[in-house]
PDB file of C-alpha atoms and ligand atoms in Angstrom:
ATOM      1  CA  MET A1373       0.000   0.000   0.000  1.00  0.00           C
ATOM      2  CA  GLY A1374       1.520   3.334  -1.024  1.00  0.00           C
ATOM      3  CA  PHE A1375       0.627   6.939  -0.212  1.00  0.00           C
ATOM      4  CA  ASP A1376      -1.078   9.515  -2.469  1.00  0.00           C
ATOM      5  CA  SER A1377       0.960  12.358  -0.979  1.00  0.00           C
ATOM      6  CA  LYS A1378       4.150  12.208   1.080  1.00  0.00           C
ATOM      7  CA  PRO A1379       3.339  12.127   4.773  1.00  0.00           C
ATOM      8  CA  SER A1380       5.781  12.930   7.510  1.00  0.00           C
ATOM      9  CA  ILE A1381       7.644   9.823   8.726  1.00  0.00           C
ATOM     10  CA  VAL A1382       9.018   9.084  12.178  1.00  0.00           C
ATOM     11  CA  ILE A1383      11.191   5.982  12.513  1.00  0.00           C
ATOM     12  CA  LEU A1384      12.209   4.505  15.857  1.00  0.00           C
ATOM     13  CA  THR A1385      15.051   1.997  15.933  1.00  0.00           C
ATOM     14  CA  GLY A1386      16.355  -0.254  18.699  1.00  0.00           C
ATOM     15  CA  ALA A1387      19.181  -2.696  19.244  1.00  0.00           C
ATOM     16  CA  GLY A1388      17.679  -5.211  16.781  1.00  0.00           C
ATOM     17  CA  ILE A1389      18.692  -3.069  13.786  1.00  0.00           C
ATOM     18  CA  SER A1390      22.358  -3.354  14.755  1.00  0.00           C
ATOM     19  CA  ALA A1391      22.231  -7.054  15.708  1.00  0.00           C
ATOM     20  CA  GLU A1392      23.215  -8.244  12.241  1.00  0.00           C
ATOM     21  CA  SER A1393      26.199  -5.868  12.308  1.00  0.00           C
ATOM     22  CA  GLY A1394      27.466  -7.905  15.262  1.00  0.00           C
ATOM     23  CA  LEU A1395      26.357  -5.790  18.225  1.00  0.00           C
ATOM     24  CA  PRO A1396      24.438  -7.664  20.916  1.00  0.00           C
ATOM     25  CA  THR A1397      20.925  -6.531  21.857  1.00  0.00           C
ATOM     26  CA  PHE A1398      19.938  -6.063  25.496  1.00  0.00           C
ATOM     27  CA  ARG A1399      17.174  -8.559  26.132  1.00  0.00           C
ATOM     28  CA  ASP A1400      17.664 -11.400  23.627  1.00  0.00           C
ATOM     29  CA  ASN A1401      19.441 -14.621  24.651  1.00  0.00           C
ATOM     30  CA  GLY A1402      23.067 -13.720  25.366  1.00  0.00           C
ATOM     31  CA  GLY A1403      22.120 -10.020  25.380  1.00  0.00           C
ATOM     32  CA  LEU A1404      23.918  -7.327  27.377  1.00  0.00           C
ATOM     33  CA  TRP A1405      21.500  -7.451  30.307  1.00  0.00           C
ATOM     34  CA  GLU A1406      22.178 -11.164  30.720  1.00  0.00           C
ATOM     35  CA  GLN A1407      25.881 -10.517  31.139  1.00  0.00           C
ATOM     36  CA  HIS A1408      25.648  -7.373  33.281  1.00  0.00           C
ATOM     37  CA  ARG A1409      23.116  -6.223  35.821  1.00  0.00           C
ATOM     38  CA  MET A1410      21.558  -3.073  34.453  1.00  0.00           C
ATOM     39  CA  GLU A1411      21.573  -1.623  38.005  1.00  0.00           C
ATOM     40  CA  ASP A1412      25.371  -2.057  38.116  1.00  0.00           C
ATOM     41  CA  VAL A1413      26.255  -0.294  34.876  1.00  0.00           C
ATOM     42  CA  ALA A1414      23.402   1.858  33.581  1.00  0.00           C
ATOM     43  CA  THR A1415      22.213   4.130  36.395  1.00  0.00           C
ATOM     44  CA  PRO A1416      23.603   7.354  37.920  1.00  0.00           C
ATOM     45  CA  GLU A1417      23.774   5.537  41.275  1.00  0.00           C
ATOM     46  CA  ALA A1418      25.954   2.783  39.747  1.00  0.00           C
ATOM     47  CA  PHE A1419      28.322   5.447  38.430  1.00  0.00           C
ATOM     48  CA  GLN A1420      28.557   7.069  41.858  1.00  0.00           C
ATOM     49  CA  ARG A1421      29.152   3.701  43.540  1.00  0.00           C
ATOM     50  CA  ASN A1422      31.638   2.222  41.100  1.00  0.00           C
ATOM     51  CA  PRO A1423      32.688   4.592  38.300  1.00  0.00           C
ATOM     52  CA  ALA A1424      35.483   2.264  37.138  1.00  0.00           C
ATOM     53  CA  LEU A1425      33.045  -0.587  36.467  1.00  0.00           C
ATOM     54  CA  VAL A1426      30.648   1.673  34.564  1.00  0.00           C
ATOM     55  CA  GLN A1427      33.457   3.240  32.514  1.00  0.00           C
ATOM     56  CA  ARG A1428      34.809  -0.230  31.683  1.00  0.00           C
ATOM     57  CA  PHE A1429      31.385  -1.378  30.428  1.00  0.00           C
ATOM     58  CA  TYR A1430      31.087   1.610  28.078  1.00  0.00           C
ATOM     59  CA  ASN A1431      34.806   1.618  27.127  1.00  0.00           C
ATOM     60  CA  GLU A1432      34.415  -1.981  25.931  1.00  0.00           C
ATOM     61  CA  ARG A1433      31.317  -1.135  23.937  1.00  0.00           C
ATOM     62  CA  ARG A1434      33.009   1.942  22.451  1.00  0.00           C
ATOM     63  CA  ARG A1435      36.021  -0.164  21.359  1.00  0.00           C
ATOM     64  CA  LYS A1436      33.733  -2.710  19.726  1.00  0.00           C
ATOM     65  CA  LEU A1437      32.420  -0.070  17.315  1.00  0.00           C
ATOM     66  CA  LYS A1438      35.719  -0.279  15.425  1.00  0.00           C
ATOM     67  CA  ASP A1439      34.953  -3.901  14.485  1.00  0.00           C
ATOM     68  CA  VAL A1440      31.459  -3.383  13.066  1.00  0.00           C
ATOM     69  CA  SER A1441      29.864  -1.685  10.069  1.00  0.00           C
ATOM     70  CA  PRO A1442      26.379  -0.494   9.139  1.00  0.00           C
ATOM     71  CA  ASN A1443      24.209  -3.187   7.554  1.00  0.00           C
ATOM     72  CA  ALA A1444      21.593  -3.225   4.780  1.00  0.00           C
ATOM     73  CA  ALA A1445      18.890  -1.930   7.142  1.00  0.00           C
ATOM     74  CA  HIS A1446      20.902   1.145   8.160  1.00  0.00           C
ATOM     75  CA  HIS A1447      21.700   1.817   4.485  1.00  0.00           C
ATOM     76  CA  ALA A1448      18.077   1.408   3.389  1.00  0.00           C
ATOM     77  CA  LEU A1449      16.964   4.083   5.866  1.00  0.00           C
ATOM     78  CA  VAL A1450      19.492   6.491   4.325  1.00  0.00           C
ATOM     79  CA  GLN A1451      18.036   5.758   0.915  1.00  0.00           C
ATOM     80  CA  LEU A1452      14.555   6.494   2.263  1.00  0.00           C
ATOM     81  CA  GLU A1453      15.733   9.792   3.761  1.00  0.00           C
ATOM     82  CA  ASN A1454      17.436  10.768   0.493  1.00  0.00           C
ATOM     83  CA  HIS A1455      14.435  10.040  -1.716  1.00  0.00           C
ATOM     84  CA  TRP A1456      11.392  10.755   0.455  1.00  0.00           C
ATOM     85  CA  SER A1457      10.020  14.169  -0.395  1.00  0.00           C
ATOM     86  CA  GLY A1458       8.183  14.609   2.925  1.00  0.00           C
ATOM     87  CA  PRO A1459       9.770  15.255   6.326  1.00  0.00           C
ATOM     88  CA  LEU A1460      11.506  12.327   8.018  1.00  0.00           C
ATOM     89  CA  LEU A1461      12.976  11.956  11.510  1.00  0.00           C
ATOM     90  CA  LEU A1462      15.004   8.921  12.572  1.00  0.00           C
ATOM     91  CA  VAL A1463      14.947   8.503  16.340  1.00  0.00           C
ATOM     92  CA  THR A1464      17.270   5.833  17.654  1.00  0.00           C
ATOM     93  CA  GLN A1465      17.569   4.296  21.100  1.00  0.00           C
ATOM     94  CA  ASN A1466      20.940   2.934  20.005  1.00  0.00           C
ATOM     95  CA  VAL A1467      24.135   4.485  21.280  1.00  0.00           C
ATOM     96  CA  ASP A1468      26.277   2.966  18.497  1.00  0.00           C
ATOM     97  CA  ASP A1469      27.170   5.201  15.546  1.00  0.00           C
ATOM     98  CA  LEU A1470      25.942   2.905  12.776  1.00  0.00           C
ATOM     99  CA  HIS A1471      23.082   5.122  11.541  1.00  0.00           C
ATOM    100  CA  ALA A1472      25.447   8.113  11.383  1.00  0.00           C
ATOM    101  CA  ARG A1473      28.162   6.091   9.633  1.00  0.00           C
ATOM    102  CA  ALA A1474      25.645   4.824   7.068  1.00  0.00           C
ATOM    103  CA  GLY A1475      24.850   8.475   6.302  1.00  0.00           C
ATOM    104  CA  SER A1476      21.589   9.263   8.117  1.00  0.00           C
ATOM    105  CA  ARG A1477      21.364  13.019   8.677  1.00  0.00           C
ATOM    106  CA  SER A1478      17.949  13.573  10.213  1.00  0.00           C
ATOM    107  CA  LEU A1479      19.019  11.480  13.192  1.00  0.00           C
ATOM    108  CA  LEU A1480      18.220  11.860  16.856  1.00  0.00           C
ATOM    109  CA  PRO A1481      20.040   9.494  19.265  1.00  0.00           C
ATOM    110  CA  MET A1482      17.641   9.801  22.215  1.00  0.00           C
ATOM    111  CA  HIS A1483      19.706   7.628  24.593  1.00  0.00           C
ATOM    112  CA  GLY A1484      23.002   9.426  23.879  1.00  0.00           C
ATOM    113  CA  GLU A1485      26.104   8.342  21.961  1.00  0.00           C
ATOM    114  CA  LEU A1486      29.026   6.077  22.843  1.00  0.00           C
ATOM    115  CA  LEU A1487      31.380   8.294  20.866  1.00  0.00           C
ATOM    116  CA  LYS A1488      30.738  11.328  23.066  1.00  0.00           C
ATOM    117  CA  ALA A1489      31.760  12.185  26.621  1.00  0.00           C
ATOM    118  CA  ARG A1490      30.114  14.675  28.959  1.00  0.00           C
ATOM    119  CA  CYS A1491      32.010  16.722  31.529  1.00  0.00           C
ATOM    120  CA  LEU A1492      30.501  16.660  35.019  1.00  0.00           C
ATOM    121  CA  GLU A1493      32.317  19.922  35.773  1.00  0.00           C
ATOM    122  CA  CYS A1494      31.357  22.203  32.853  1.00  0.00           C
ATOM    123  CA  GLY A1495      28.643  20.157  31.105  1.00  0.00           C
ATOM    124  CA  ALA A1496      30.404  20.214  27.714  1.00  0.00           C
ATOM    125  CA  VAL A1497      29.672  17.283  25.411  1.00  0.00           C
ATOM    126  CA  SER A1498      32.747  16.323  23.355  1.00  0.00           C
ATOM    127  CA  VAL A1499      33.497  13.787  20.663  1.00  0.00           C
ATOM    128  CA  TRP A1500      35.349  10.935  22.417  1.00  0.00           C
ATOM    129  CA  VAL A1501      36.642   7.871  20.554  1.00  0.00           C
ATOM    130  CA  LYS A1502      39.090   6.440  23.105  1.00  0.00           C
ATOM    131  CA  ASP A1503      38.550   4.923  26.557  1.00  0.00           C
ATOM    132  CA  ILE A1504      37.410   7.326  29.281  1.00  0.00           C
ATOM    133  CA  LEU A1505      40.039   6.916  32.019  1.00  0.00           C
ATOM    134  CA  PRO A1506      40.672   8.555  35.406  1.00  0.00           C
ATOM    135  CA  GLU A1507      43.427  10.584  33.726  1.00  0.00           C
ATOM    136  CA  SER A1508      41.149  11.801  30.908  1.00  0.00           C
ATOM    137  CA  ARG A1509      40.680  15.577  30.755  1.00  0.00           C
ATOM    138  CA  CYS A1510      37.679  17.504  29.468  1.00  0.00           C
ATOM    139  CA  PRO A1511      38.680  19.012  26.095  1.00  0.00           C
ATOM    140  CA  ARG A1512      36.660  22.151  26.966  1.00  0.00           C
ATOM    141  CA  CYS A1513      37.544  23.060  30.584  1.00  0.00           C
ATOM    142  CA  GLY A1514      40.597  20.839  31.126  1.00  0.00           C
ATOM    143  CA  GLN A1515      39.259  19.249  34.350  1.00  0.00           C
ATOM    144  CA  LEU A1516      40.776  15.879  35.221  1.00  0.00           C
ATOM    145  CA  GLY A1517      38.667  12.776  35.844  1.00  0.00           C
ATOM    146  CA  GLN A1518      35.271  14.424  35.351  1.00  0.00           C
ATOM    147  CA  LEU A1519      34.157  12.789  32.108  1.00  0.00           C
ATOM    148  CA  ARG A1520      31.220  10.376  31.962  1.00  0.00           C
ATOM    149  CA  PRO A1521      29.816   8.555  28.934  1.00  0.00           C
ATOM    150  CA  HIS A1522      27.244  10.707  27.094  1.00  0.00           C
ATOM    151  CA  ILE A1523      24.636   8.008  27.668  1.00  0.00           C
ATOM    152  CA  VAL A1524      21.146   8.377  29.096  1.00  0.00           C
ATOM    153  CA  TRP A1525      20.958   6.049  32.086  1.00  0.00           C
ATOM    154  CA  PHE A1526      17.863   4.632  33.742  1.00  0.00           C
ATOM    155  CA  GLY A1527      16.303   7.365  35.828  1.00  0.00           C
ATOM    156  CA  GLU A1528      17.570  10.108  33.484  1.00  0.00           C
ATOM    157  CA  MET A1529      15.533  11.985  30.874  1.00  0.00           C
ATOM    158  CA  PRO A1530      16.097  10.930  27.234  1.00  0.00           C
ATOM    159  CA  LEU A1531      17.341  13.676  24.929  1.00  0.00           C
ATOM    160  CA  GLU A1532      15.221  16.082  22.858  1.00  0.00           C
ATOM    161  CA  MET A1533      11.836  14.740  23.908  1.00  0.00           C
ATOM    162  CA  ASP A1534      10.026  17.919  22.814  1.00  0.00           C
ATOM    163  CA  ARG A1535      11.351  17.598  19.275  1.00  0.00           C
ATOM    164  CA  ILE A1536      10.432  13.913  19.160  1.00  0.00           C
ATOM    165  CA  PHE A1537       6.860  14.416  20.387  1.00  0.00           C
ATOM    166  CA  THR A1538       6.289  17.322  17.993  1.00  0.00           C
ATOM    167  CA  ALA A1539       7.354  15.055  15.114  1.00  0.00           C
ATOM    168  CA  LEU A1540       5.199  12.163  16.378  1.00  0.00           C
ATOM    169  CA  GLU A1541       2.130  14.357  16.735  1.00  0.00           C
ATOM    170  CA  GLY A1542       2.495  15.527  13.116  1.00  0.00           C
ATOM    171  CA  CYS A1543       3.401  12.224  11.494  1.00  0.00           C
ATOM    172  CA  GLY A1544       1.440  10.172   8.970  1.00  0.00           C
ATOM    173  CA  LEU A1545       3.636   7.076   9.227  1.00  0.00           C
ATOM    174  CA  PHE A1546       5.414   5.668  12.260  1.00  0.00           C
ATOM    175  CA  ILE A1547       7.809   2.742  11.863  1.00  0.00           C
ATOM    176  CA  ALA A1548       9.450   0.886  14.782  1.00  0.00           C
ATOM    177  CA  ILE A1549      12.365  -1.417  13.940  1.00  0.00           C
ATOM    178  CA  GLY A1550      14.153  -3.943  16.163  1.00  0.00           C
ATOM    179  CA  THR A1551      12.981  -2.717  19.539  1.00  0.00           C
ATOM    180  CA  SER A1552      11.345  -4.790  22.269  1.00  0.00           C
ATOM    181  CA  GLY A1553       9.126  -1.843  23.240  1.00  0.00           C
ATOM    182  CA  THR A1554       9.867  -2.316  26.919  1.00  0.00           C
ATOM    183  CA  VAL A1555      11.599   0.962  27.779  1.00  0.00           C
ATOM    184  CA  TYR A1556       9.596   4.159  28.129  1.00  0.00           C
ATOM    185  CA  PRO A1557       9.192   6.784  26.836  1.00  0.00           C
ATOM    186  CA  ALA A1558      10.165   5.179  23.476  1.00  0.00           C
ATOM    187  CA  ALA A1559       7.767   2.273  24.058  1.00  0.00           C
ATOM    188  CA  GLY A1560       4.886   4.770  24.161  1.00  0.00           C
ATOM    189  CA  PHE A1561       5.700   6.632  20.927  1.00  0.00           C
ATOM    190  CA  VAL A1562       3.190   4.552  18.946  1.00  0.00           C
ATOM    191  CA  ASN A1563       0.427   5.950  21.174  1.00  0.00           C
ATOM    192  CA  ALA A1564       1.439   9.563  20.460  1.00  0.00           C
ATOM    193  CA  VAL A1565       0.821   9.517  16.695  1.00  0.00           C
ATOM    194  CA  PRO A1566      -2.425  10.976  15.260  1.00  0.00           C
ATOM    195  CA  ALA A1567      -5.425   8.624  15.001  1.00  0.00           C
ATOM    196  CA  GLY A1568      -5.176   8.355  11.208  1.00  0.00           C
ATOM    197  CA  ALA A1569      -1.431   7.659  11.035  1.00  0.00           C
ATOM    198  CA  ARG A1570      -0.224   4.322   9.710  1.00  0.00           C
ATOM    199  CA  THR A1571       1.977   2.350  12.109  1.00  0.00           C
ATOM    200  CA  ILE A1572       4.336  -0.475  11.121  1.00  0.00           C
ATOM    201  CA  GLU A1573       6.525  -2.642  13.325  1.00  0.00           C
ATOM    202  CA  ILE A1574       9.466  -4.757  12.128  1.00  0.00           C
ATOM    203  CA  ASN A1575      10.928  -7.352  14.486  1.00  0.00           C
ATOM    204  CA  LEU A1576      12.311 -10.874  14.487  1.00  0.00           C
ATOM    205  CA  GLU A1577       9.451 -11.982  16.693  1.00  0.00           C
ATOM    206  CA  PHE A1578       6.255 -10.609  18.170  1.00  0.00           C
ATOM    207  CA  ALA A1579       4.458 -11.226  21.413  1.00  0.00           C
ATOM    208  CA  ILE A1580       1.225 -13.144  20.959  1.00  0.00           C
ATOM    209  CA  ALA A1581      -0.744 -10.487  22.826  1.00  0.00           C
ATOM    210  CA  GLY A1582      -2.444  -7.729  20.796  1.00  0.00           C
ATOM    211  CA  SER A1583      -0.256  -5.150  19.089  1.00  0.00           C
ATOM    212  CA  ARG A1584      -0.613  -1.386  19.151  1.00  0.00           C
ATOM    213  CA  PHE A1585       0.649  -1.290  15.525  1.00  0.00           C
ATOM    214  CA  ASP A1586      -1.507  -1.552  12.370  1.00  0.00           C
ATOM    215  CA  GLU A1587       1.028  -3.862  10.700  1.00  0.00           C
ATOM    216  CA  GLN A1588       3.640  -6.242  12.060  1.00  0.00           C
ATOM    217  CA  ARG A1589       6.313  -7.498   9.692  1.00  0.00           C
ATOM    218  CA  GLN A1590       8.263 -10.404  11.040  1.00  0.00           C
ATOM    219  CA  GLY A1591      11.845 -11.059   9.959  1.00  0.00           C
ATOM    220  CA  THR A1592      15.352  -9.726  10.139  1.00  0.00           C
ATOM    221  CA  ALA A1593      15.924  -6.016   9.833  1.00  0.00           C
ATOM    222  CA  THR A1594      18.287  -6.548   6.878  1.00  0.00           C
ATOM    223  CA  GLU A1595      15.469  -8.229   4.939  1.00  0.00           C
ATOM    224  CA  ARG A1596      12.371  -6.378   6.048  1.00  0.00           C
ATOM    225  CA  VAL A1597      13.712  -2.799   6.113  1.00  0.00           C
ATOM    226  CA  PRO A1598      15.047  -2.673   2.507  1.00  0.00           C
ATOM    227  CA  GLU A1599      11.792  -4.343   1.408  1.00  0.00           C
ATOM    228  CA  LEU A1600       9.661  -1.693   3.176  1.00  0.00           C
ATOM    229  CA  VAL A1601      11.812   1.157   1.855  1.00  0.00           C
ATOM    230  CA  ALA A1602      11.463  -0.123  -1.714  1.00  0.00           C
ATOM    231  CA  GLU A1603       7.688  -0.282  -1.216  1.00  0.00           C
ATOM    232  CA  LEU A1604       7.493   3.264   0.154  1.00  0.00           C
ATOM    233  CA  LEU A1605       9.625   4.706  -2.643  1.00  0.00           C
ATOM    234  CA  LYS A1606       7.735   2.904  -5.411  1.00  0.00           C
TER     235      LYS A1606
HETATM  236  P1  OAD B 758      16.086  -4.962  23.261  1.00  0.00           P
HETATM  237  O1  OAD B 758      17.272  -5.828  23.475  1.00  0.00           O
HETATM  238  O2  OAD B 758      15.146  -4.778  24.402  1.00  0.00           O
HETATM  239  O3  OAD B 758      15.212  -5.495  22.043  1.00  0.00           O
HETATM  240  C1  OAD B 758      15.801  -5.821  20.818  1.00  0.00           C
HETATM  241  C2  OAD B 758      14.690  -6.262  19.885  1.00  0.00           C
HETATM  242  O4  OAD B 758      15.273  -6.495  18.612  1.00  0.00           O
HETATM  243  C3  OAD B 758      13.990  -7.543  20.296  1.00  0.00           C
HETATM  244  O5  OAD B 758      12.582  -7.305  20.280  1.00  0.00           O
HETATM  245  C4  OAD B 758      14.404  -8.560  19.226  1.00  0.00           C
HETATM  246  O6  OAD B 758      13.353  -9.477  18.911  1.00  0.00           O
HETATM  247  C5  OAD B 758      14.709  -7.671  18.046  1.00  0.00           C
HETATM  248  N1  OAD B 758      15.721  -8.201  17.108  1.00  0.00           N
HETATM  249  C6  OAD B 758      16.846  -8.916  17.400  1.00  0.00           C
HETATM  250  N2  OAD B 758      17.541  -9.170  16.285  1.00  0.00           N
HETATM  251  C7  OAD B 758      16.843  -8.616  15.251  1.00  0.00           C
HETATM  252  C8  OAD B 758      17.044  -8.549  13.834  1.00  0.00           C
HETATM  253  N3  OAD B 758      18.116  -9.079  13.253  1.00  0.00           N
HETATM  254  N4  OAD B 758      16.114  -7.904  13.094  1.00  0.00           N
HETATM  255  C9  OAD B 758      15.017  -7.346  13.673  1.00  0.00           C
HETATM  256  N5  OAD B 758      14.779  -7.380  14.997  1.00  0.00           N
HETATM  257  C10 OAD B 758      15.668  -8.001  15.779  1.00  0.00           C
HETATM  258  O7  OAD B 758      16.639  -3.553  22.733  1.00  0.00           O
HETATM  259  P2  OAD B 758      15.918  -2.122  22.693  1.00  0.00           P
HETATM  260  O8  OAD B 758      14.457  -2.280  22.433  1.00  0.00           O
HETATM  261  O9  OAD B 758      16.705  -1.267  21.779  1.00  0.00           O
HETATM  262  O10 OAD B 758      18.525   1.693  27.104  1.00  0.00           O
HETATM  263  O11 OAD B 758      16.129  -1.637  24.170  1.00  0.00           O
HETATM  264  C11 OAD B 758      15.672  -0.370  24.551  1.00  0.00           C
HETATM  265  C12 OAD B 758      16.594   0.228  25.600  1.00  0.00           C
HETATM  266  O12 OAD B 758      16.765  -0.692  26.671  1.00  0.00           O
HETATM  267  C13 OAD B 758      18.025   0.469  25.115  1.00  0.00           C
HETATM  268  O13 OAD B 758      18.164   1.682  24.420  1.00  0.00           O
HETATM  269  C14 OAD B 758      18.804   0.475  26.390  1.00  0.00           C
HETATM  270  C15 OAD B 758      18.173  -0.732  27.025  1.00  0.00           C
HETATM  271  O14 OAD B 758      18.235  -0.840  28.400  1.00  0.00           O
HETATM  272  C16 OAD B 758      19.443   2.220  27.930  1.00  0.00           C
HETATM  273  O15 OAD B 758      20.507   1.686  28.140  1.00  0.00           O
HETATM  274  C17 OAD B 758      19.009   3.503  28.550  1.00  0.00           C
END
């Protein structure tokens, strides 16, 4: 089914879109939250209690980015952005840089970015590709040992929520890809779109219980996303 005119699109992606690039998801078998307790590595309290452990968790994930590349799903979303004549916003819960590396420009990483560090002293957010270590200095103010990963932890407010909700409230098509829909506010985005908007979900598997989406497309992101993009651009 195509569109007569070009509606505004909001796309939400989760860890499942990067799974086939070789990055583990959080909640699948062998996922990150099976190997680490979320309370130990992804909360402000964990960082206060044991900053070295939290830094190590994110340092390891930051290093891993060097070994992976964007996949066909990331690339297909760039193609959609480049050829869709209506507005498009790509909101990602992922902190990897695979959407950006593929070439997405209208991109909003709502849970922060592994390749940035934030200074607890001056608040500056800086590009950061190496490990964050006790001897690391803020590139802006020069303070020692005050950098934290620029990641939204549990209990913190995701980034740019006003911009996201404005886009959702004006969209005609909402697409969620590779997210378990368990973490709010992202899990509630589908409820914020106008009554007439079309909603599509792509995931490897779906819960049996009723869906809040009009359409569910089961399969891998690298198959289903290029397929959907081709359909939309037809
Ligand atoms: P999850 O690990 O909760 O969910 C990943 C989803 O991707 C699951 O529903 C899988 O079925 C699906 N999936 C796995 N491989 C796939 C593939 N090849 N193609 C399509 N789908 C696939 O990850 P998120 O929903 O992204 O937050 O998790 C949301 C947030 O919870 C994360 O941003 C993170 C986490 O705790 C913070 O750390 C703040």
